[in-house]
Coordinates of C-alpha atoms and ligand atoms in Angstrom, one line a residue:
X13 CA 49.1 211.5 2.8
X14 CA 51.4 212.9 0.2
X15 CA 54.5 211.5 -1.7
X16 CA 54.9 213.2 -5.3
X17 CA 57.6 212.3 -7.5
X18 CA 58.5 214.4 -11.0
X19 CA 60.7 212.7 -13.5
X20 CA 63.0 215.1 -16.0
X21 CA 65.8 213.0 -18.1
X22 CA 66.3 210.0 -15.7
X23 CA 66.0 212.6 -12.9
X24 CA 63.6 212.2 -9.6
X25 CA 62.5 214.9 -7.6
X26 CA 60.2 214.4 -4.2
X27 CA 57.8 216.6 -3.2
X28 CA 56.3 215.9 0.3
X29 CA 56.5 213.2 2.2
X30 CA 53.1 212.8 4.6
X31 CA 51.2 210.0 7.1
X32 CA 48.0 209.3 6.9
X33 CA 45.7 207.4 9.7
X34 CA 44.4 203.9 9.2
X35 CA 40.6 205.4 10.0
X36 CA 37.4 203.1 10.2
X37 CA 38.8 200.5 7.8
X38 CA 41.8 200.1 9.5
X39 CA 41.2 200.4 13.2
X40 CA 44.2 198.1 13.9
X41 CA 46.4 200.6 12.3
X42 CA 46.8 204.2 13.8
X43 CA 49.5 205.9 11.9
X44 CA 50.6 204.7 8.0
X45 CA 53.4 206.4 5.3
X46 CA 53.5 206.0 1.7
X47 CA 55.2 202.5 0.6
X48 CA 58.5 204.3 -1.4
X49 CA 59.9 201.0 -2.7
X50 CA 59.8 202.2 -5.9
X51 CA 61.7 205.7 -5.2
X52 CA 64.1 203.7 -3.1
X53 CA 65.3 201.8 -5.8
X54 CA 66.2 204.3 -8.0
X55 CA 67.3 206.6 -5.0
X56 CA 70.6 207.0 -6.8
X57 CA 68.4 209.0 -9.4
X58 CA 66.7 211.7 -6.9
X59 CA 68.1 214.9 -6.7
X60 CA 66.0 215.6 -3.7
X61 CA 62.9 215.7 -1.2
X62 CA 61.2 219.0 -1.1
X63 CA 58.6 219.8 1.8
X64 CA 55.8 222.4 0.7
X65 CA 54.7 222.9 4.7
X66 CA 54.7 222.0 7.9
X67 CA 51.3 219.2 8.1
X68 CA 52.3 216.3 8.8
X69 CA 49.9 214.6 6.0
X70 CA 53.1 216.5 3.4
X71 CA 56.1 216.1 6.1
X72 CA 55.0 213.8 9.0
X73 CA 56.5 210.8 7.3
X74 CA 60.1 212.1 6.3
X75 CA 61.9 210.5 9.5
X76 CA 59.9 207.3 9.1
X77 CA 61.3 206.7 5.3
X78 CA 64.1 209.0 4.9
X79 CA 66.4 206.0 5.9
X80 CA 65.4 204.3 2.7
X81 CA 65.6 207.5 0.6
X82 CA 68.7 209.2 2.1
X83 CA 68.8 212.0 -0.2
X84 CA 69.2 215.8 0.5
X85 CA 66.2 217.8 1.9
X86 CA 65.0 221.0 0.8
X87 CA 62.4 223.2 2.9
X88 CA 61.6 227.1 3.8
X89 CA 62.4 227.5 7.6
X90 CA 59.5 226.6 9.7
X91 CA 59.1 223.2 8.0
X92 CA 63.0 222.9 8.8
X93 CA 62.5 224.1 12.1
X94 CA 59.7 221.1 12.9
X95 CA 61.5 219.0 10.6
X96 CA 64.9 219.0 12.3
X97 CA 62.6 218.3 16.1
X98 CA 60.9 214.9 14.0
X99 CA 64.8 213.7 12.6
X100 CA 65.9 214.5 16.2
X101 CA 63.2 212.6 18.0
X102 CA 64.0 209.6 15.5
X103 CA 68.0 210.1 16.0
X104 CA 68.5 210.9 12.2
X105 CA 69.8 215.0 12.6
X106 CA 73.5 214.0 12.2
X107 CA 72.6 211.9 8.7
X108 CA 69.8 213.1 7.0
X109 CA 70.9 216.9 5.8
X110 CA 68.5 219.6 5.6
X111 CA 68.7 222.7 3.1
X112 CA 66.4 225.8 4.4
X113 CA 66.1 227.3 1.2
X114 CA 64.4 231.3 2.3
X115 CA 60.9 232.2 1.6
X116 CA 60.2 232.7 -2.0
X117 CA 63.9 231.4 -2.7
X118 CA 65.3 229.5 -5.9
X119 CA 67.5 226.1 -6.1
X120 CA 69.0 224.6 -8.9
X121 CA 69.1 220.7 -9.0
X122 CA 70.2 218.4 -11.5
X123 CA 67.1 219.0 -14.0
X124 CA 65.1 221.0 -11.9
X125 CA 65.2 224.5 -11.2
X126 CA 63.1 225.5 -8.7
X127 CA 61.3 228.9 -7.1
X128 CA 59.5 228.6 -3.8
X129 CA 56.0 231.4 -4.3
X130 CA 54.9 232.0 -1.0
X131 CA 50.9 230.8 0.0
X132 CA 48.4 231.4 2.6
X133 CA 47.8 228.2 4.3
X134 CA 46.5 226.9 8.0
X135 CA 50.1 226.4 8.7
X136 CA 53.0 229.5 9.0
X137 CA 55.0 229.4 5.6
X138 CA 53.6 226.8 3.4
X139 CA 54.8 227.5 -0.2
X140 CA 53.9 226.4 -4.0
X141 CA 57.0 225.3 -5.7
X142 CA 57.6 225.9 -9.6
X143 CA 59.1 223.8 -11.4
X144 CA 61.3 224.5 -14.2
X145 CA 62.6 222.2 -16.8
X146 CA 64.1 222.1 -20.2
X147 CA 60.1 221.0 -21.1
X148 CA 58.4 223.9 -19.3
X149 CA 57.3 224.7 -16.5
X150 CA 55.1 223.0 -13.7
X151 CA 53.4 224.5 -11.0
X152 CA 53.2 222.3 -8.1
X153 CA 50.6 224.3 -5.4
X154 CA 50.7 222.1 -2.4
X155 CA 47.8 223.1 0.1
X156 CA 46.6 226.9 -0.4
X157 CA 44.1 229.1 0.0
X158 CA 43.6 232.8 -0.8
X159 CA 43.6 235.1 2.7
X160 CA 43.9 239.3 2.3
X161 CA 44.8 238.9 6.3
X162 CA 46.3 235.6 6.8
X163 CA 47.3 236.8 10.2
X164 CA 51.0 235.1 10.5
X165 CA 53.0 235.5 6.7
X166 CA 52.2 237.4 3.6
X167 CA 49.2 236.3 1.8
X168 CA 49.3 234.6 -1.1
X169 CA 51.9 235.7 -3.8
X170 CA 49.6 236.5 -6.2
X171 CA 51.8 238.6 -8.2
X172 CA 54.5 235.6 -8.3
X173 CA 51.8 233.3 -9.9
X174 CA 50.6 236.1 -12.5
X175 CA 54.5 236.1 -13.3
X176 CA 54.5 232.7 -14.2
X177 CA 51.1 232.9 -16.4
X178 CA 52.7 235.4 -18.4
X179 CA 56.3 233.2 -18.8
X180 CA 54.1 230.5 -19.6
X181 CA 52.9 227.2 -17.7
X182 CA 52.8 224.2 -18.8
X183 CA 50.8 222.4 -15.9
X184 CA 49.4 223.0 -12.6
X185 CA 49.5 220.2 -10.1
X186 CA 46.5 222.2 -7.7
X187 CA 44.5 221.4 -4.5
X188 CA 41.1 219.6 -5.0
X189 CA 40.2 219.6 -0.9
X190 CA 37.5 222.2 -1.5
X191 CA 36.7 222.1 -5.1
X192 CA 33.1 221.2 -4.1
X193 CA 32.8 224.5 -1.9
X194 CA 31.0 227.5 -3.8
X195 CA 32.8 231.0 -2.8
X196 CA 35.7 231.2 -0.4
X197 CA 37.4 230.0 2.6
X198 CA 37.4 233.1 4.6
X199 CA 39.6 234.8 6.4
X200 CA 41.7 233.9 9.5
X201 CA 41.2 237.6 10.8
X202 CA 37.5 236.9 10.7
X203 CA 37.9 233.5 12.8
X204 CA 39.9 235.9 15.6
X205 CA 37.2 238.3 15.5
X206 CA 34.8 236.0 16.5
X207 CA 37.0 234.0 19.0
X208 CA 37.5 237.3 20.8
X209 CA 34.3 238.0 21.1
X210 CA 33.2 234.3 22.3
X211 CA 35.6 234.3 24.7
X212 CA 35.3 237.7 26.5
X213 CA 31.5 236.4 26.7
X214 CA 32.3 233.3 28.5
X215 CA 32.6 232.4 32.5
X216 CA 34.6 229.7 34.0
X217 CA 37.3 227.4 32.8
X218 CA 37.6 227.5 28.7
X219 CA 39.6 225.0 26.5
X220 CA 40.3 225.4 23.2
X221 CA 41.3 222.8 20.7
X222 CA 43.0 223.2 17.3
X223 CA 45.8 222.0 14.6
X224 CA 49.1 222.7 16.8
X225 CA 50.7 223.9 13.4
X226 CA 48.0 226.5 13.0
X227 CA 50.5 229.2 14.5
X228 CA 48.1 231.6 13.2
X229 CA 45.5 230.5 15.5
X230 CA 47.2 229.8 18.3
X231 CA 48.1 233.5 18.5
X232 CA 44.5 233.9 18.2
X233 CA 43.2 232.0 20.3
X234 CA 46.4 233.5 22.9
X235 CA 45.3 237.0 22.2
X236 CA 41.5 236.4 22.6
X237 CA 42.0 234.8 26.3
X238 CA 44.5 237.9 27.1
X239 CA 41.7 241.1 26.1
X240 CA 39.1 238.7 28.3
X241 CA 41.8 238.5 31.1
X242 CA 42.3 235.0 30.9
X243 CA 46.4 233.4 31.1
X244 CA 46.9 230.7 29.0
X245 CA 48.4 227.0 29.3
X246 CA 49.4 224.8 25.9
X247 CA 48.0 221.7 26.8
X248 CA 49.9 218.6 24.6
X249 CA 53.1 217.7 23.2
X250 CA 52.4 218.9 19.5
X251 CA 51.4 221.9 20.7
X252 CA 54.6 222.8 22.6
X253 CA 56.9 221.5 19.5
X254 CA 55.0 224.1 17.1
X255 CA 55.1 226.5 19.4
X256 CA 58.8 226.2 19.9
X257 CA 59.4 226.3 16.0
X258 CA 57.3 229.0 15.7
X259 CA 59.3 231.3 18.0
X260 CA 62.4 230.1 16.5
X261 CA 61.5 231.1 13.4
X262 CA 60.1 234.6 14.8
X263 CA 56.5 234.4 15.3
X264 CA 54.6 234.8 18.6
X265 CA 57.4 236.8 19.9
X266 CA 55.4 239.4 21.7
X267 CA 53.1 236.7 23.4
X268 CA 54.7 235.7 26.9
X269 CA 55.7 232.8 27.8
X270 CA 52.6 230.3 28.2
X271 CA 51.5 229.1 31.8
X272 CA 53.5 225.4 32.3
X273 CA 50.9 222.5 32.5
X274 CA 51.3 221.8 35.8
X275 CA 50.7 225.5 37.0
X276 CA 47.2 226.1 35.3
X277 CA 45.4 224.3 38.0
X278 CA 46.2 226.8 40.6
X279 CA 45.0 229.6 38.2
X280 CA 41.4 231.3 38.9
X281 CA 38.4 229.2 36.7
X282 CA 37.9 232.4 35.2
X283 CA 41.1 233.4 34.6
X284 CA 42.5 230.2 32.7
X285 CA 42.2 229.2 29.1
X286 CA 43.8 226.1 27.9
X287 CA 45.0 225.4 24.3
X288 CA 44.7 221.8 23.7
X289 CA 45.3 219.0 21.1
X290 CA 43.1 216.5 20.5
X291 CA 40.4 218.6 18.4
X292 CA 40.5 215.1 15.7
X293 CA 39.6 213.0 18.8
X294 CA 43.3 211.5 19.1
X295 CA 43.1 208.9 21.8
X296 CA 46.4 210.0 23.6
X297 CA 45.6 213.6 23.0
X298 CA 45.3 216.1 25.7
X299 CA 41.7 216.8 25.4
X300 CA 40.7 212.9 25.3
X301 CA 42.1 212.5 28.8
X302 CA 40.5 215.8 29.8
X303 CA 36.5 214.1 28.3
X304 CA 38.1 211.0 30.0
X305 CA 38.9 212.5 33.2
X306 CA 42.1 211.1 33.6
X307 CA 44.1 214.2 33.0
X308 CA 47.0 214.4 36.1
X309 CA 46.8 218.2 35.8
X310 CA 43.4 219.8 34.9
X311 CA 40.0 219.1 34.7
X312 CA 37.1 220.3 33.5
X313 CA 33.0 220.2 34.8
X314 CA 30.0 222.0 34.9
X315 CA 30.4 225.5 33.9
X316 CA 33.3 225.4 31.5
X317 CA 33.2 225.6 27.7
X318 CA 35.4 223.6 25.3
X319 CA 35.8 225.5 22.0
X320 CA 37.0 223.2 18.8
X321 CA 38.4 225.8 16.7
X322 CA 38.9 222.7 13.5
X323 CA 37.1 221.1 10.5
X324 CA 36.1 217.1 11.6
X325 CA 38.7 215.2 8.8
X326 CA 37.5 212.7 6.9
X327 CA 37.3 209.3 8.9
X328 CA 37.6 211.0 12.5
X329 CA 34.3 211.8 13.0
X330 CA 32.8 208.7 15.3
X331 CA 36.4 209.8 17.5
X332 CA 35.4 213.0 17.5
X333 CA 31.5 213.1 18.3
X334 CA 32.3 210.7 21.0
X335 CA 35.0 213.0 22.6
X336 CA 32.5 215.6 22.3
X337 CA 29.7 213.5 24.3
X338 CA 32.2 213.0 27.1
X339 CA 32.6 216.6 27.5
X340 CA 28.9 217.2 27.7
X341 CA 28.5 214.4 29.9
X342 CA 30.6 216.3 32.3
X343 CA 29.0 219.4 31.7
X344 CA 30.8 221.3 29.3
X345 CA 29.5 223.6 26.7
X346 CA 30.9 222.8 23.2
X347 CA 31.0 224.8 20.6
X348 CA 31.8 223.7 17.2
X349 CA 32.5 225.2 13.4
X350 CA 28.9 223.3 13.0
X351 CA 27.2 226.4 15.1
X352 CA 29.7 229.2 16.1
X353 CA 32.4 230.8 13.2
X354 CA 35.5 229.2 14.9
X355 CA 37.4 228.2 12.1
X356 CA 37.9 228.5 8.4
X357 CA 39.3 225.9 6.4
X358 CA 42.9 226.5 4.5
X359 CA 42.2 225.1 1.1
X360 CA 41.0 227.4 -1.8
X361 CA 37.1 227.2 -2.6
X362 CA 35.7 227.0 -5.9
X363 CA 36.2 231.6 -6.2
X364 CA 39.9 231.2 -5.4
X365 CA 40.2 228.0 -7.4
X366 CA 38.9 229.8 -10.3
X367 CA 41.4 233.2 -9.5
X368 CA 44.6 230.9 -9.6
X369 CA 44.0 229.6 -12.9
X370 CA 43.2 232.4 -14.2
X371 CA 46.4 234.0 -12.8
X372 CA 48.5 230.8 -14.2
X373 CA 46.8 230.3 -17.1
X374 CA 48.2 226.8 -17.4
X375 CA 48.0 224.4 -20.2
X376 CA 47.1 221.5 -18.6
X377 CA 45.3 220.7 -15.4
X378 CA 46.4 218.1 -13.0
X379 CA 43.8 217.8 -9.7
X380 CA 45.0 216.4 -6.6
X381 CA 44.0 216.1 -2.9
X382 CA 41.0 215.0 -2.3
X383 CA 38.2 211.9 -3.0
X384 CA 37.7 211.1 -7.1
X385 CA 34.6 213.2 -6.4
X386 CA 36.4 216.0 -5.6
X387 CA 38.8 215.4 -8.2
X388 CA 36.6 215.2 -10.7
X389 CA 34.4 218.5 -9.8
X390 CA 38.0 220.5 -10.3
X391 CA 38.9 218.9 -13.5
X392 CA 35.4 220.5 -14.5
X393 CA 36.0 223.6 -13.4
X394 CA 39.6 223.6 -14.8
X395 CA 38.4 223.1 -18.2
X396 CA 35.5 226.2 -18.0
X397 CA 38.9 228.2 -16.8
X398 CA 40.5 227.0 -20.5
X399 CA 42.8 224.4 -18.8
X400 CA 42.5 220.9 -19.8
X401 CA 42.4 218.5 -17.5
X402 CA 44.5 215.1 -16.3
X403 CA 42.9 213.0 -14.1
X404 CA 45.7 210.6 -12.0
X405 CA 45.3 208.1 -9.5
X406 CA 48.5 207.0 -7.2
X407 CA 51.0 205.0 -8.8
X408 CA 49.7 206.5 -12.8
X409 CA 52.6 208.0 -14.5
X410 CA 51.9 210.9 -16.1
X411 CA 53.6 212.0 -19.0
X412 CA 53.6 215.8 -19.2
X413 CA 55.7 216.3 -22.4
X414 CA 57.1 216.2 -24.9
X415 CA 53.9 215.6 -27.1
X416 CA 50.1 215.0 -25.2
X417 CA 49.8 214.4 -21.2
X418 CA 49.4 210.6 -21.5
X419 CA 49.4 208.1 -18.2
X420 CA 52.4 206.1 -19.8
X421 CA 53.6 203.8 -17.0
X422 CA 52.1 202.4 -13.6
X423 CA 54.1 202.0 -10.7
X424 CA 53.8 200.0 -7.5
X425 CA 52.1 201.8 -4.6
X426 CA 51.1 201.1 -1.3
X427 CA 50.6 202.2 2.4
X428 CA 53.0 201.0 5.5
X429 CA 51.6 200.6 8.8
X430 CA 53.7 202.6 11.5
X431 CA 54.1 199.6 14.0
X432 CA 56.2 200.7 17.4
X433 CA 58.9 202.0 15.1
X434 CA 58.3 198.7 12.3
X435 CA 57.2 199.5 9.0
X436 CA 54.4 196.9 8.3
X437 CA 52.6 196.6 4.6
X438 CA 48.9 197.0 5.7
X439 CA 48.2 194.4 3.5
X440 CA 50.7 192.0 4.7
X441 CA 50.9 188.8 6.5
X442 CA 51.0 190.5 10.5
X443 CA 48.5 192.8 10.0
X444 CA 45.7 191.0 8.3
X445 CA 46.6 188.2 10.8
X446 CA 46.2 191.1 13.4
X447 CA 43.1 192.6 11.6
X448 CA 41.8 188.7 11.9
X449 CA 42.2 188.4 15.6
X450 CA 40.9 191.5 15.8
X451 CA 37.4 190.1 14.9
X452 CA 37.4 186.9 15.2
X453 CA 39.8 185.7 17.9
X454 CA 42.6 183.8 18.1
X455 CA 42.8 180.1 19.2
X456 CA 45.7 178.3 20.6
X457 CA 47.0 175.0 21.2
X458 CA 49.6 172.7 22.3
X459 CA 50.2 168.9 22.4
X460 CA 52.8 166.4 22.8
X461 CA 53.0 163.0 20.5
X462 CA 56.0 160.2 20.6
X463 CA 57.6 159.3 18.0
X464 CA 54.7 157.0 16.6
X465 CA 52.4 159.9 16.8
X466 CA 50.7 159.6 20.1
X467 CA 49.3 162.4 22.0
X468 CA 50.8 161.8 25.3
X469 CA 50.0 164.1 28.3
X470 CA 46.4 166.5 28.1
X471 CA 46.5 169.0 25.1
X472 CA 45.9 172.1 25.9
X473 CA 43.5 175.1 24.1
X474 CA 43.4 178.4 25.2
X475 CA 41.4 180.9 22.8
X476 CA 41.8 184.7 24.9
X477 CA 39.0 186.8 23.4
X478 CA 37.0 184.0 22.3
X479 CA 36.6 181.5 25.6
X480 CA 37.9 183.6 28.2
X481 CA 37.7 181.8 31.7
X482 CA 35.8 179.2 30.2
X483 CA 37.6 175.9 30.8
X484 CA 34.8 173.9 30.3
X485 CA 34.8 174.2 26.6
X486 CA 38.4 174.6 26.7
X487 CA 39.1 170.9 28.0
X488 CA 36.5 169.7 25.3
X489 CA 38.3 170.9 22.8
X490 CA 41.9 169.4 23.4
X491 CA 39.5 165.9 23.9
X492 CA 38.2 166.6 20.4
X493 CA 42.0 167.5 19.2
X494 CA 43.2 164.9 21.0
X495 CA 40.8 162.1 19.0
X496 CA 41.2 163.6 15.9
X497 CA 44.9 163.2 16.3
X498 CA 44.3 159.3 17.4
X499 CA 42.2 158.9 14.3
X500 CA 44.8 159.9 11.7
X501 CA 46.1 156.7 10.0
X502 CA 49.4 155.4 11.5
X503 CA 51.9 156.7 8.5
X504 CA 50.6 160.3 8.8
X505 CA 51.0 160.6 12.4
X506 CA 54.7 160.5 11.9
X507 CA 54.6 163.5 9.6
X508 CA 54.7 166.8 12.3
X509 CA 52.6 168.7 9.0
X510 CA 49.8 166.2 9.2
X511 CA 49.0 166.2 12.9
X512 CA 48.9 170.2 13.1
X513 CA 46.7 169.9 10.0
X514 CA 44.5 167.4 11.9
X515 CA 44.5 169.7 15.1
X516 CA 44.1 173.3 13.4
X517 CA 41.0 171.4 11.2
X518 CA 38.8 170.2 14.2
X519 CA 39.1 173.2 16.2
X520 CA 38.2 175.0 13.5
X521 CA 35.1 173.1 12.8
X522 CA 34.2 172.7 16.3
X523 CA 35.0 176.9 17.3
X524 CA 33.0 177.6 13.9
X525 CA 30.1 175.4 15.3
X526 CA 29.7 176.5 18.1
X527 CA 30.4 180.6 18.0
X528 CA 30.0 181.2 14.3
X529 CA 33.5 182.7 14.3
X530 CA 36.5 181.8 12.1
X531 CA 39.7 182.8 14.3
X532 CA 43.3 182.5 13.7
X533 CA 44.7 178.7 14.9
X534 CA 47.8 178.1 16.0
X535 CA 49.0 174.8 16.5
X536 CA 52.1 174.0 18.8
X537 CA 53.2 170.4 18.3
X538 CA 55.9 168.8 20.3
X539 CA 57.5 165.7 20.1
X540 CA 59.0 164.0 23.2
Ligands
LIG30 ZN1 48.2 221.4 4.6

């Protein structure tokens, strides 16, 4: 999850604006953003949010926080072309305004004057952004990789960066994902080659799951079913969006128009390949219903052959083995990267690391993306390419000039849950009450005292999760809130604080006794 702010004389500028997913740690949370408290304070000081590409780890969170940030946007046209679906779908088109700057293109803001240098990436379009300020210039690369045959775009803009290295850069802000991978990335031209070949070799239904921003591979993927005679279906919401934008912005114009959902049942087994989202193991995806069998339109058995055309992210793994399991259960074949050459990644490896800097020749190194591992490896390689190297973690303020790169200032950071449309600090009240529950239950009870404090009526406890059905131990514990109550000393049993106190204090002790749990209590006290 991305959210990159450069300060020049008072001035802000934004670059990305991604979501990340709550993973293991947070399996209460399925969607987050970056907390922009700080930025929206001093919104009246940023000039502006520019997107580098279409993932939604750099744009995914723009309609989510825009609304706090309300400043101009500034993208190339296939991240404004998903971008304006996103503010759509969140009913922010008419406010929020949207500047589709052209490939390689150049804006002036207040302080910054920016040139877009076109990248290869796993996404149509994704761009490095120089930036150039009365203290030099920064290169900012976003996500890149070098590709001779990137399939969809021009390759990297090699000749751009070498440009810069020769006016002289000052930094290079620069991809750390695969700075532990010796060599290359490959080529996407190599992933259809294979992928053609697989899928001319196979029988019976095939489905095949990938990014839905991967235009690149979606043609692929498209082509490869047509040479083995196959029609293909998109299967998922994502993957209908992308594909939209992508036409729009002139790619897949001479594939035809995909097979609609509910018409690739009626197609031949052997005839049909599906195109599906889910290849992280997303629980509402299109290929989790189809392991779960609870598709409405399509379904797949013995004989057929799921290809996951992906890398596993970080964090997803136990989704995605499991989803994998499912299909085998049923009797799919699965193919992964792990044993067929289905997919190459889109960051640089250490060869193309080393060819950027050498091309940029900047002064100082600045590694991001990527665990402190990671981090760390490419500061080490900067530094045998003659950069030297910054390492930042989020919320460091790095001083780039005048004088040495110094971390001068920390600034408050933070993660918001995506909650039903409520932003929620994952570290809040709700959510660790929620993560609480989660584990250890939640217990609840109600009672009714007079005015001197007596329990009148039967209190009731009800703990769902913890003592489900069992009203056995349920009516023991209102007896054993209902004498602690009576035992309190006559003065406190006037004060409302007191006799929750009382009630939330036994059950505890008595739930902790006899489960070894420590759930939530909630205490409803009413006086009649
Ligand atoms: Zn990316």
């Amino acid at each position: 999850m991305n959210l990159n702010v450069y300060r020049c004389d008072g001035k802000l500028l934004a670059i990305d604006c991604g979501i990340g997913f709550g993973g293991p740690e947070n399996p209460e949370i399925e969607v987050m953003v970056p907390d922009p408290v700080w930025l929206a304070e001093r919104r009246d000081r940023l000039v502006g949010l520019v997107i580098t590409h279409a993932h939604e780890d750099h744009v995914g969170a723009v309609a989510h926080l825009w609304p706090m940030l309300r400043c101009p946007i500034y993208a190339g046209p296939f991240v404004s072309a998903v971008l304006r679906r996103k503010l759509g779908e969140a009913g922010l088109l008419g406010e929020a305004k949207i500047t589709t700057v052209p490939l390689s293109g150049r804006i002036k803001l207040p302080n910054f004057d920016l040139e877009f240098l076109r990248v290869a990436h796993s996404v149509p379009e994704a761009q490095a952004v120089a930036i150039r300020t009365r203290h030099g210039i920064v290169v900012h690369t976003g996500d890149w990789k070098l590709d001779p045959d990137p399939l969809i775009g021009e390759p990297t803009d090699e000749a751009a960066f070498a440009r810069l290295g020769e006016e002289g850069v000052l930094a290079m802000v620069c991809d750390s994902t695969n700075a532990l991978v010796e060599g290359h990335s490959g080529s996407e031209a190599e992933v259809r080659r294979n992928l053609t070949a697989i899928i001319r070799s196979l029988k019976g239904r095939v489905a095949v799951s990938c990014f839905a921003t991967n235009v690149a591979r979606v043609e692929s993927i498209t082509r490869a079913a047509m040479a083995a005679g196959r029609q293909v279906a998109l299967f998922g919401r994502s993957l209908r969006n992308a594909e939209a934008a992508a036409r729009e912005c002139g790619y897949l114009t001479d594939i035809p128009p995909y097979v609609p959902e509910d018409e690739a049942g009626f197609i031949p087994d052997d005839n049909l390949l599906l195109i599906c989202t889910g290849s992280q193991g997303e629980p509402r995806s299109a290929l989790a219903k189809i392991g779960a069998d609870t598709h409405p339109q399509i379904a797949l058995g013995e004989g057929d052959t799921v290809i996951f055309s992906s890398r596993m992210i970080p964090g997803n793994e136990r989704g995605i083995l499991l989803l994998q399991d499912q299909l085998a259960r049923r009797g799919c074949k699965v193919m992964t990267a792990d044993d067929h050459m289905v997919h190459v990644s889109g960051h640089p490896a250490r060869d193309e690391l080393r060819r950027l800097y050498q091309l940029v020749k900047p002064k100082y190194a600045v590694p991001v993306h990527g665990e402190w591992r990671h981090l760390s490896e490419h500061a080490a390689l900067a530094k045998e390419l003659q950069a030297i190297p910054v390492l930042v973690e989020d919320g460091d303020v790095l001083q780039l000039a005048p004088g040495r790169p110094d971390v001068v200032e920390g600034v408050p950071t933070g993660r918001l849950a995506v909650d039903n449309g409520r932003l929620l600090p994952i570290n809040g009240g709700v959510l660790a009450a929620r993560k609480r529950m989660l584990f250890n239950g939640v217990v609840m009870a109600s009672f009714a005292v007079d005015e001197a404090g007596r329990v009148r009526g039967t209190p009731v406890v009800s703990a769902p999760g913890l003592l489900d059905g069992d009203e056995h131990i349920g009516a023991q514990l209102a007896a054993d809130l209902a004498r602690a109550v009576g035992e309190l000393p006559n003065g406190l049993r006037r004060e409302d604080d007191a006799l929750r106190e009382a009630a939330r204090a036994v059950l505890r002790k008595a739930i902790g006794r006899r489960l070894r749990k420590r759930p939530n209590v909630e205490v409803h006290l009413l006086r009649v």
